[in-house]
């Protein structure tokens, strides 16, 4: 097992290159299962979630050819399996995005069966809108015993109009994938508008699908009989970029965050400016600088283009050192998503959680402590706090962080941070002889 050891209190300086978007990659890799021919994906993030999905496709019989660390060629032409064999269940239970295999297998084979997905623990994560959408497309759905089973009566789904009761990224993606090869026209209303929804639509279209309206709240899909091969370059990761921006806000300094789409960062940039952080936009980069004291702010997370819930823990970590009182309200996840608060408190943060809000009273400084990454973004929050804190912070359970951040340690070290990934020695009895 490994942990991060951070000697905090050093301002960040230099330039950081943002990797491909995790949440686009974890939708596009399963969607590639629908493609007949070679599908080349570029700017894929090198993280454990994409690795897990590529492993799953390999087990299913796809040819997976890594061209370099961030480019892969996938050929799923000869995949015939519509049921995930038992040896893959541990993988599908590890990540959230494995449920996109249901949409992809239904679209490709008219049948699908996989385990319930895993992923970050934000309390209850219902999938009723996925089920509602796929059922409307003509699939018989069964969720029981930890499995999701789906079958489209005569083998092909049928386009229809679907209204989502809740704006859901996952349900929008699953239904889009399945509808790409359904018979006729599908209209999905009240859909999510996140950048990765648009990226998935662009990917599907470049493989021969006909998806329109992604980025608005209505998506219209004309089903095609099959998708063909092609090359697609993924968008940069909005949340990874936001995490580095937040780290500069917390630790101070000046950093060029490169390979980004500044438009996707506007909600984060404008909040940081309110906090007295300078953010200057270029064509494909943002310059972030913080010299003076932070200002308190209130923020509430909302579906895109609102402030992203996946940046909520990182911003709360920054606000721990903003003089005055800030309120961080969670508007997407019902249980507040505040498990990281207990970890920040170990570092001297003053935060109280009530219902859907965290009340943050800014302190003079944070102090290093031994803390845990409770989930992916909670992990990013404690790293940010550790970079700003005085003394030494040790971050345990970093596998969560590695699910979504490519080379986090290398990137922060290049910015001048004193952070290392070290092996945790296992507890051994005194008479243990390793030799
Ligand atoms: C995705 C992201 C996650 C992010 C979230 C919101 C991936 C792999 N994960 O998760 O990092 O925090 O979007 O931006 O892309 N809901 C229902 N019924 C459903 C589905 C969702 O009630 O069938 C509710 C959820 O409980 C939640 C809200 O809708 O309150 C949003 O969830 P959703 O957008 O689906 O999140 P995920 O796709 O799981």
GROMACS .gro file of N, CA, C and O and ligand atoms in nm, residues 22-24 26-27 49 95-97 99-100 120 122 124-132 164-173 192 194 196 239 302-304 308-311 330-335 337 376-377 403, ligand 1:
model
  251
   22UNK      N    1  -1.169   1.230  -1.759
   22UNK     CA    2  -1.206   1.099  -1.703
   22UNK      C    3  -1.351   1.063  -1.736
   22UNK      O    4  -1.378   0.953  -1.785
   23UNK      N    5  -1.444   1.154  -1.708
   23UNK     CA    6  -1.584   1.115  -1.722
   23UNK      C    7  -1.628   1.102  -1.868
   23UNK      O    8  -1.730   1.039  -1.896
   24UNK      N    9  -1.549   1.160  -1.960
   24UNK     CA   10  -1.574   1.134  -2.103
   24UNK      C   11  -1.517   0.998  -2.138
   24UNK      O   12  -1.582   0.915  -2.203
   26UNK      N   13  -1.465   0.734  -1.953
   26UNK     CA   14  -1.535   0.617  -1.898
   26UNK      C   15  -1.671   0.594  -1.965
   26UNK      O   16  -1.734   0.490  -1.945
   27UNK      N   17  -1.718   0.692  -2.043
   27UNK     CA   18  -1.839   0.672  -2.123
   27UNK      C   19  -1.802   0.623  -2.263
   27UNK      O   20  -1.869   0.538  -2.321
   49UNK      N   21  -0.935   0.401  -1.363
   49UNK     CA   22  -1.070   0.373  -1.413
   49UNK      C   23  -1.069   0.336  -1.562
   49UNK      O   24  -1.142   0.248  -1.605
   95UNK      N   25  -1.599   0.012  -1.039
   95UNK     CA   26  -1.618   0.146  -1.094
   95UNK      C   27  -1.764   0.173  -1.128
   95UNK      O   28  -1.842   0.082  -1.152
   96UNK      N   29  -1.797   0.300  -1.129
   96UNK     CA   30  -1.935   0.343  -1.157
   96UNK      C   31  -1.971   0.318  -1.304
   96UNK      O   32  -2.079   0.272  -1.338
   97UNK      N   33  -1.876   0.352  -1.391
   97UNK     CA   34  -1.906   0.358  -1.534
   97UNK      C   35  -1.930   0.221  -1.596
   97UNK      O   36  -1.967   0.213  -1.712
   99UNK      N   37  -2.170   0.049  -1.564
   99UNK     CA   38  -2.310   0.034  -1.605
   99UNK      C   39  -2.336   0.087  -1.745
   99UNK      O   40  -2.442   0.062  -1.803
  100UNK      N   41  -2.240   0.158  -1.805
  100UNK     CA   42  -2.258   0.199  -1.945
  100UNK      C   43  -2.246   0.079  -2.039
  100UNK      O   44  -2.286   0.086  -2.155
  120UNK      N   45  -1.754   0.593  -0.635
  120UNK     CA   46  -1.746   0.669  -0.510
  120UNK      C   47  -1.874   0.655  -0.429
  120UNK      O   48  -1.984   0.648  -0.485
  122UNK      N   49  -2.134   0.817  -0.244
  122UNK     CA   50  -2.200   0.943  -0.208
  122UNK      C   51  -2.334   0.912  -0.142
  122UNK      O   52  -2.432   0.984  -0.159
  124UNK      N   53  -2.678   0.696  -0.126
  124UNK     CA   54  -2.762   0.626  -0.223
  124UNK      C   55  -2.733   0.677  -0.364
  124UNK      O   56  -2.730   0.797  -0.388
  125UNK      N   57  -2.708   0.586  -0.460
  125UNK     CA   58  -2.691   0.629  -0.599
  125UNK      C   59  -2.790   0.552  -0.687
  125UNK      O   60  -2.755   0.452  -0.749
  126UNK      N   61  -2.916   0.599  -0.691
  126UNK     CA   62  -3.020   0.525  -0.764
  126UNK      C   63  -2.993   0.520  -0.914
  126UNK      O   64  -2.924   0.607  -0.968
  127UNK      N   65  -3.048   0.418  -0.981
  127UNK     CA   66  -3.034   0.410  -1.127
  127UNK      C   67  -3.171   0.401  -1.195
  127UNK      O   68  -3.183   0.353  -1.307
  128UNK      N   69  -3.273   0.450  -1.123
  128UNK     CA   70  -3.409   0.439  -1.177
  128UNK      C   71  -3.426   0.510  -1.311
  128UNK      O   72  -3.503   0.464  -1.396
  129UNK      N   73  -3.353   0.620  -1.333
  129UNK     CA   74  -3.370   0.692  -1.461
  129UNK      C   75  -3.304   0.617  -1.577
  129UNK      O   76  -3.350   0.625  -1.691
  130UNK      N   77  -3.198   0.542  -1.547
  130UNK     CA   78  -3.137   0.456  -1.650
  130UNK      C   79  -3.241   0.351  -1.691
  130UNK      O   80  -3.265   0.326  -1.809
  131UNK      N   81  -3.301   0.289  -1.587
  131UNK     CA   82  -3.396   0.180  -1.610
  131UNK      C   83  -3.517   0.234  -1.687
  131UNK      O   84  -3.563   0.173  -1.785
  132UNK      N   85  -3.564   0.350  -1.644
  132UNK     CA   86  -3.681   0.410  -1.710
  132UNK      C   87  -3.652   0.433  -1.859
  132UNK      O   88  -3.733   0.398  -1.945
  164UNK      N   89  -3.658   1.263  -1.863
  164UNK     CA   90  -3.589   1.226  -1.738
  164UNK      C   91  -3.647   1.307  -1.623
  164UNK      O   92  -3.657   1.430  -1.631
  165UNK      N   93  -3.684   1.239  -1.515
  165UNK     CA   94  -3.741   1.309  -1.400
  165UNK      C   95  -3.635   1.384  -1.323
  165UNK      O   96  -3.664   1.474  -1.244
  166UNK      N   97  -3.511   1.342  -1.344
  166UNK     CA   98  -3.399   1.401  -1.269
  166UNK      C   99  -3.288   1.424  -1.371
  166UNK      O  100  -3.265   1.338  -1.456
  167UNK      N  101  -3.218   1.537  -1.363
  167UNK     CA  102  -3.107   1.560  -1.456
  167UNK      C  103  -2.992   1.468  -1.413
  167UNK      O  104  -2.932   1.488  -1.308
  168UNK      N  105  -2.967   1.365  -1.493
  168UNK     CA  106  -2.867   1.266  -1.456
  168UNK      C  107  -2.766   1.247  -1.568
  168UNK      O  108  -2.801   1.216  -1.682
  169UNK      N  109  -2.638   1.266  -1.532
  169UNK     CA  110  -2.529   1.245  -1.628
  169UNK      C  111  -2.531   1.100  -1.675
  169UNK      O  112  -2.531   1.070  -1.795
  170UNK      N  113  -2.533   1.007  -1.578
  170UNK     CA  114  -2.523   0.865  -1.611
  170UNK      C  115  -2.640   0.817  -1.695
  170UNK      O  116  -2.621   0.745  -1.794
  171UNK      N  117  -2.763   0.856  -1.658
  171UNK     CA  118  -2.880   0.811  -1.735
  171UNK      C  119  -2.876   0.869  -1.875
  171UNK      O  120  -2.905   0.800  -1.974
  172UNK      N  121  -2.837   0.996  -1.887
  172UNK     CA  122  -2.829   1.058  -2.021
  172UNK      C  123  -2.731   0.979  -2.108
  172UNK      O  124  -2.761   0.946  -2.223
  173UNK      N  125  -2.616   0.944  -2.051
  173UNK     CA  126  -2.513   0.872  -2.127
  173UNK      C  127  -2.561   0.732  -2.166
  173UNK      O  128  -2.551   0.692  -2.283
  192UNK      N  129  -2.873   1.589  -1.898
  192UNK     CA  130  -2.756   1.660  -1.844
  192UNK      C  131  -2.682   1.729  -1.960
  192UNK      O  132  -2.691   1.685  -2.075
  194UNK      N  133  -2.337   1.840  -1.927
  194UNK     CA  134  -2.195   1.845  -1.895
  194UNK      C  135  -2.109   1.833  -2.021
  194UNK      O  136  -2.150   1.769  -2.119
  196UNK      N  137  -1.877   1.638  -2.089
  196UNK     CA  138  -1.855   1.500  -2.133
  196UNK      C  139  -1.975   1.440  -2.205
  196UNK      O  140  -1.962   1.342  -2.277
  239UNK      N  141  -1.249   1.886  -1.438
  239UNK     CA  142  -1.233   1.876  -1.292
  239UNK      C  143  -1.085   1.867  -1.254
  239UNK      O  144  -1.043   1.923  -1.152
  302UNK      N  145  -2.451   2.263  -0.874
  302UNK     CA  146  -2.568   2.245  -0.960
  302UNK      C  147  -2.523   2.166  -1.083
  302UNK      O  148  -2.405   2.168  -1.116
  303UNK      N  149  -2.616   2.104  -1.156
  303UNK     CA  150  -2.577   2.045  -1.284
  303UNK      C  151  -2.518   2.153  -1.375
  303UNK      O  152  -2.549   2.272  -1.361
  304UNK      N  153  -2.431   2.113  -1.471
  304UNK     CA  154  -2.368   2.206  -1.565
  304UNK      C  155  -2.474   2.290  -1.636
  304UNK      O  156  -2.578   2.235  -1.671
  308UNK      N  157  -1.972   2.270  -1.047
  308UNK     CA  158  -1.973   2.123  -1.045
  308UNK      C  159  -1.960   2.063  -0.905
  308UNK      O  160  -1.873   2.104  -0.828
  309UNK      N  161  -2.044   1.965  -0.878
  309UNK     CA  162  -2.035   1.894  -0.750
  309UNK      C  163  -1.898   1.827  -0.733
  309UNK      O  164  -1.848   1.814  -0.621
  310UNK      N  165  -1.835   1.788  -0.845
  310UNK     CA  166  -1.705   1.722  -0.834
  310UNK      C  167  -1.592   1.819  -0.798
  310UNK      O  168  -1.477   1.777  -0.784
  311UNK      N  169  -1.623   1.949  -0.785
  311UNK     CA  170  -1.524   2.047  -0.736
  311UNK      C  171  -1.559   2.094  -0.595
  311UNK      O  172  -1.487   2.176  -0.539
  330UNK      N  173  -2.446   2.164  -0.118
  330UNK     CA  174  -2.449   2.059  -0.219
  330UNK      C  175  -2.589   2.051  -0.280
  330UNK      O  176  -2.684   2.025  -0.208
  331UNK      N  177  -2.596   2.073  -0.409
  331UNK     CA  178  -2.727   2.075  -0.475
  331UNK      C  179  -2.750   1.956  -0.569
  331UNK      O  180  -2.851   1.950  -0.636
  332UNK      N  181  -2.654   1.863  -0.575
  332UNK     CA  182  -2.669   1.750  -0.668
  332UNK      C  183  -2.691   1.619  -0.592
  332UNK      O  184  -2.784   1.545  -0.620
  333UNK      N  185  -2.603   1.593  -0.493
  333UNK     CA  186  -2.612   1.467  -0.418
  333UNK      C  187  -2.690   1.488  -0.288
  333UNK      O  188  -2.658   1.579  -0.211
  334UNK      N  189  -2.789   1.403  -0.264
  334UNK     CA  190  -2.883   1.424  -0.156
  334UNK      C  191  -2.821   1.417  -0.017
  334UNK      O  192  -2.868   1.481   0.075
  335UNK      N  193  -2.714   1.341   0.000
  335UNK     CA  194  -2.660   1.326   0.137
  335UNK      C  195  -2.550   1.427   0.166
  335UNK      O  196  -2.477   1.414   0.263
  337UNK      N  197  -2.255   1.480   0.051
  337UNK     CA  198  -2.121   1.451   0.001
  337UNK      C  199  -2.012   1.521   0.083
  337UNK      O  200  -1.923   1.586   0.028
  376UNK      N  201  -1.271   0.988  -0.448
  376UNK     CA  202  -1.181   1.054  -0.544
  376UNK      C  203  -1.162   1.204  -0.518
  376UNK      O  204  -1.049   1.252  -0.499
  377UNK      N  205  -1.269   1.280  -0.518
  377UNK     CA  206  -1.254   1.427  -0.504
  377UNK      C  207  -1.228   1.465  -0.358
  377UNK      O  208  -1.164   1.567  -0.332
  403UNK      N  209  -0.777   0.672  -0.923
  403UNK     CA  210  -0.886   0.639  -1.015
  403UNK      C  211  -0.910   0.752  -1.115
  403UNK      O  212  -0.962   0.728  -1.224
  436LIG     C1  213  -2.161   1.149  -1.265
  436LIG     C2  214  -2.013   1.156  -1.235
  436LIG     C3  215  -1.991   1.204  -1.091
  436LIG     C4  216  -2.064   1.336  -1.068
  436LIG     C5  217  -2.210   1.328  -1.111
  436LIG     C6  218  -2.281   1.462  -1.107
  436LIG     C7  219  -1.928   0.982  -1.379
  436LIG     C8  220  -1.863   0.848  -1.390
  436LIG     N1  221  -1.956   1.025  -1.255
  436LIG     O1  222  -2.216   1.054  -1.173
  436LIG     O2  223  -1.853   1.220  -1.070
  436LIG     O3  224  -2.059   1.369  -0.931
  436LIG     O4  225  -2.219   1.278  -1.247
  436LIG     O5  226  -2.216   1.554  -1.188
  436LIG     O6  227  -1.948   1.049  -1.478
  436LIG     N2  228  -3.016   1.015  -0.986
  436LIG     C9  229  -3.139   0.956  -0.967
  436LIG     N3  230  -3.172   0.850  -1.047
  436LIG    C10  231  -3.089   0.802  -1.145
  436LIG    C11  232  -2.963   0.863  -1.162
  436LIG    C12  233  -2.928   0.969  -1.081
  436LIG     O7  234  -3.217   0.998  -0.881
  436LIG     O8  235  -3.126   0.707  -1.215
  436LIG    C13  236  -2.977   1.129  -0.899
  436LIG    C14  237  -2.852   1.101  -0.813
  436LIG     O9  238  -2.887   1.038  -0.691
  436LIG    C15  239  -2.797   1.241  -0.794
  436LIG    C16  240  -2.832   1.313  -0.926
  436LIG    O10  241  -2.937   1.236  -0.985
  436LIG    O11  242  -2.862   1.305  -0.688
  436LIG    C17  243  -2.719   1.324  -1.025
  436LIG    O12  244  -2.665   1.195  -1.051
  436LIG     P1  245  -2.594   1.160  -1.190
  436LIG    O13  246  -2.582   1.286  -1.270
  436LIG    O14  247  -2.662   1.045  -1.251
  436LIG    O15  248  -2.450   1.115  -1.141
  436LIG     P2  249  -2.362   0.996  -1.198
  436LIG    O16  250  -2.384   0.983  -1.345
  436LIG    O17  251  -2.378   0.876  -1.112
   0.00000   0.00000   0.00000
